[in-house]
XYZ file of C-alpha atoms in Angstrom:
276
model
C -4.973 -30.475 53.398
C -6.664 -27.440 55.135
C -5.415 -25.094 52.385
C -6.780 -27.413 49.680
C -10.083 -27.498 51.402
C -10.094 -23.718 51.647
C -9.571 -23.347 47.909
C -12.546 -25.759 47.367
C -14.905 -23.759 49.603
C -14.078 -20.333 48.480
C -15.518 -20.800 44.850
C -18.632 -22.101 46.473
C -19.013 -19.244 48.697
C -18.450 -16.757 45.824
C -20.981 -18.717 43.845
C -23.603 -18.577 46.593
C -23.027 -14.772 46.743
C -23.590 -14.176 43.089
C -26.644 -16.306 43.125
C -28.209 -14.383 46.137
C -27.279 -10.866 44.714
C -30.235 -10.722 42.286
C -30.217 -7.790 39.882
C -32.993 -6.344 37.768
C -32.395 -3.419 35.438
C -34.325 -1.398 32.967
C -32.352 0.285 30.200
C -34.492 2.864 28.385
C -32.343 2.573 25.267
C -33.860 -0.890 24.773
C -36.536 -0.184 22.295
C -37.659 -3.872 22.390
C -38.924 -3.422 25.871
C -39.689 0.204 25.780
C -40.955 1.195 22.299
C -43.036 4.021 23.825
C -43.573 7.435 22.336
C -45.711 8.284 25.396
C -48.197 6.596 27.841
C -50.059 9.790 28.630
C -53.713 9.827 28.055
C -55.531 12.601 26.122
C -59.069 11.317 26.941
C -60.718 13.662 29.406
C -63.001 11.011 30.457
C -60.207 8.705 31.617
C -57.375 10.868 32.792
C -55.085 8.174 34.047
C -53.098 5.634 32.005
C -50.912 2.731 33.386
C -48.597 0.115 31.946
C -46.430 -2.660 33.335
C -43.461 -3.369 31.088
C -40.917 -6.147 32.086
C -41.893 -5.710 35.811
C -41.715 -1.918 35.709
C -45.035 0.063 36.267
C -45.420 3.337 34.461
C -48.140 5.590 35.718
C -49.494 8.912 34.306
C -52.504 10.552 36.014
C -54.079 13.863 35.558
C -55.113 15.638 38.870
C -58.353 16.746 36.951
C -60.009 15.509 34.012
C -59.884 18.907 32.396
C -56.123 18.762 32.224
C -55.145 15.335 31.010
C -51.482 14.240 30.928
C -50.545 13.552 27.367
C -46.622 13.324 27.356
C -45.381 11.297 30.173
C -42.892 8.440 29.570
C -41.745 9.662 26.127
C -38.824 7.662 24.985
C -36.494 9.829 22.909
C -32.909 10.080 21.560
C -30.266 11.413 23.912
C -26.595 10.355 23.900
C -25.220 10.489 27.430
C -22.350 8.775 29.144
C -22.207 8.201 32.860
C -18.857 7.961 34.478
C -17.389 5.570 37.047
C -18.054 4.298 39.610
C -21.342 3.714 37.982
C -20.275 3.801 34.445
C -23.063 3.441 31.808
C -23.287 4.268 28.223
C -23.012 5.974 25.881
C -26.786 5.654 25.825
C -29.110 6.010 22.875
C -32.422 6.849 24.489
C -33.919 8.273 27.683
C -37.330 8.250 29.344
C -38.700 11.747 29.879
C -40.935 12.289 32.948
C -41.914 15.660 31.499
C -43.052 16.931 34.986
C -43.092 16.111 38.717
C -44.735 13.347 40.688
C -46.990 15.737 42.483
C -45.627 14.745 46.087
C -44.182 17.372 48.382
C -42.251 16.329 51.412
C -43.149 15.188 54.030
C -45.598 13.397 51.715
C -43.878 10.770 49.737
C -46.700 9.219 47.736
C -46.645 10.436 44.081
C -49.952 10.982 42.320
C -48.756 11.408 38.716
C -45.790 10.797 36.424
C -44.011 8.045 38.269
C -42.457 4.547 37.884
C -43.103 1.748 40.439
C -42.116 -1.793 41.192
C -42.622 -4.388 43.883
C -39.573 -5.956 45.594
C -39.382 -9.167 47.736
C -37.086 -7.549 50.494
C -34.277 -5.180 51.198
C -32.372 -3.888 48.238
C -30.459 -1.299 46.602
C -32.065 0.951 43.900
C -30.034 3.010 41.394
C -31.397 5.549 39.024
C -29.159 7.045 36.188
C -30.626 10.459 35.193
C -30.229 14.194 34.554
C -32.237 17.225 34.837
C -34.043 18.147 31.679
C -31.735 20.978 30.465
C -28.391 22.627 31.078
C -29.980 25.478 33.066
C -32.304 23.410 35.380
C -32.101 21.308 38.555
C -34.103 18.046 38.922
C -34.460 15.919 42.057
C -35.307 12.298 41.615
C -36.850 10.410 44.595
C -37.189 6.789 45.592
C -39.779 6.232 48.233
C -42.115 3.541 49.545
C -45.122 5.825 49.532
C -44.683 6.906 53.109
C -40.974 7.213 53.616
C -38.053 8.658 51.632
C -35.626 5.844 50.498
C -33.336 8.164 48.816
C -33.064 11.287 46.641
C -30.359 13.091 44.640
C -30.286 16.173 42.500
C -28.939 16.763 38.975
C -27.845 20.335 38.454
C -27.712 21.873 35.021
C -28.169 18.680 33.084
C -25.195 16.824 34.685
C -25.399 13.026 34.345
C -26.073 11.710 37.910
C -26.660 8.381 39.638
C -28.996 8.153 42.653
C -28.320 5.173 45.014
C -31.012 4.392 47.565
C -30.981 1.625 50.167
C -34.320 0.077 50.974
C -34.157 -1.711 54.463
C -37.503 -3.403 54.625
C -36.727 -7.245 54.741
C -40.440 -7.889 54.031
C -40.323 -6.000 50.725
C -42.934 -3.682 49.308
C -43.793 -1.218 46.633
C -41.316 1.318 45.705
C -41.932 4.548 43.508
C -39.491 6.542 41.463
C -40.346 10.106 40.399
C -39.011 13.655 40.122
C -40.004 17.111 41.254
C -39.565 18.390 37.760
C -39.023 17.222 34.023
C -36.098 14.971 34.601
C -34.838 12.399 32.189
C -34.177 8.754 33.197
C -31.709 6.591 31.446
C -31.632 3.320 33.620
C -33.188 1.831 36.722
C -31.549 -1.024 38.655
C -32.615 -3.084 41.619
C -30.066 -5.247 43.384
C -30.513 -7.737 46.240
C -34.218 -8.432 45.983
C -36.646 -10.044 43.396
C -38.926 -7.747 41.443
C -42.385 -9.057 41.354
C -44.639 -6.285 39.984
C -47.930 -7.966 38.793
C -48.980 -7.476 35.171
C -52.131 -5.181 35.046
C -55.457 -6.310 33.932
C -56.944 -4.214 31.184
C -58.334 -0.905 32.464
C -61.686 -2.032 31.361
C -62.409 -5.464 30.146
C -65.991 -6.569 29.767
C -68.035 -9.445 28.052
C -71.746 -9.122 27.876
C -72.029 -7.504 31.432
C -74.525 -4.682 32.106
C -73.054 -4.125 35.471
C -71.791 -0.439 36.049
C -68.881 0.258 38.340
C -67.762 3.668 39.457
C -66.430 5.588 42.418
C -67.730 8.699 44.294
C -65.289 9.901 46.840
C -64.471 6.936 49.185
C -67.408 4.863 47.968
C -67.318 2.354 45.218
C -70.689 1.671 43.509
C -71.801 -1.526 41.821
C -75.056 -0.925 39.867
C -77.385 -2.550 37.398
C -76.878 -6.013 39.115
C -79.504 -8.333 37.617
C -78.439 -11.752 38.821
C -76.099 -13.448 41.344
C -72.837 -11.601 41.089
C -69.248 -12.058 42.594
C -67.534 -8.814 43.296
C -63.785 -8.950 43.782
C -61.553 -5.846 44.599
C -57.817 -5.887 44.174
C -55.268 -3.215 44.998
C -52.594 -2.223 42.568
C -50.145 -4.784 43.891
C -52.693 -7.490 42.858
C -53.823 -8.370 46.437
C -57.420 -9.123 47.067
C -58.852 -6.549 49.420
C -62.556 -7.245 49.281
C -64.850 -10.094 48.113
C -68.494 -10.274 48.290
C -71.396 -12.073 46.530
C -74.596 -10.026 45.727
C -77.821 -10.286 43.891
C -78.455 -6.496 43.994
C -76.794 -3.065 43.671
C -74.282 -2.365 46.499
C -71.743 0.263 47.484
C -68.888 0.039 49.938
C -66.025 2.300 51.151
C -62.181 1.748 50.420
C -59.159 3.659 51.573
C -57.715 6.184 49.127
C -55.922 4.572 46.253
C -56.433 2.867 43.001
C -58.200 -0.492 42.659
C -59.363 -3.022 40.002
C -63.035 -4.081 40.695
C -63.867 -7.297 38.983
C -67.534 -8.488 38.774
C -68.534 -11.973 37.427
C -72.050 -13.365 36.880
C -73.880 -15.752 34.535
C -74.166 -12.870 32.032
C -70.532 -12.082 31.852
C -67.535 -10.528 33.512
C -66.177 -7.038 33.811
C -63.002 -5.449 35.362
C -62.788 -1.640 35.916
C -60.081 0.526 37.488
C -61.421 3.028 39.972
C -59.898 5.934 41.943
C -60.885 6.287 45.434
C -60.165 9.726 47.051
């Protein structure tokens, strides 16, 4: 009787494990999800470009408007096979970072050319990648913006898999970037739900004359002519400031990227601002 009961319980246990072990992956050979040629931006007046595709954030930013990034996240042909224990391929395409993330240890917050996603808790992140050529070394990092979660180098274009363990049970935002022009083939998250919010348009407006811009740590809301609701969201979609006003105003925010939404009787506008 006990043996029969054990045989009944074991399948249920394995079923529970398989349900809890959530996995989300992005295969850059999937041209339905990643039909990109590049998400870089050649407009000097707006040197940053950002997209969220299938829960994966892709961010290109120029440190200065005079040198915009135009070639980040190019999807291109590259037949590569990754061997066991993390066998994958042969692949068709890869995502080209075309440069580093601009973060140098002990700083682990990239400022350009990076991927990101939000996770609900502790998880394992794997990145299938290789350096950009047979004569170069590329290091890929997974960080939470403050701490290093994991890093691995690919030497002379050897197909390599980075495995990084994120221990924060509360979850958070994770970044994937390189110190050079590495090529990514696949990214996978196991053990947590990916919940990266889709972005609002960088600039959306409807009959609104309000002007929104940043200057250092200050955000300015100008040309307010009627009762206006101002809401500020960080890049995870969380509301960080909300204020109603009938006149121009300015306020300070911590360094980062924000969506400022203004809404009044005359219309609505959302603008992405950079606070330094």
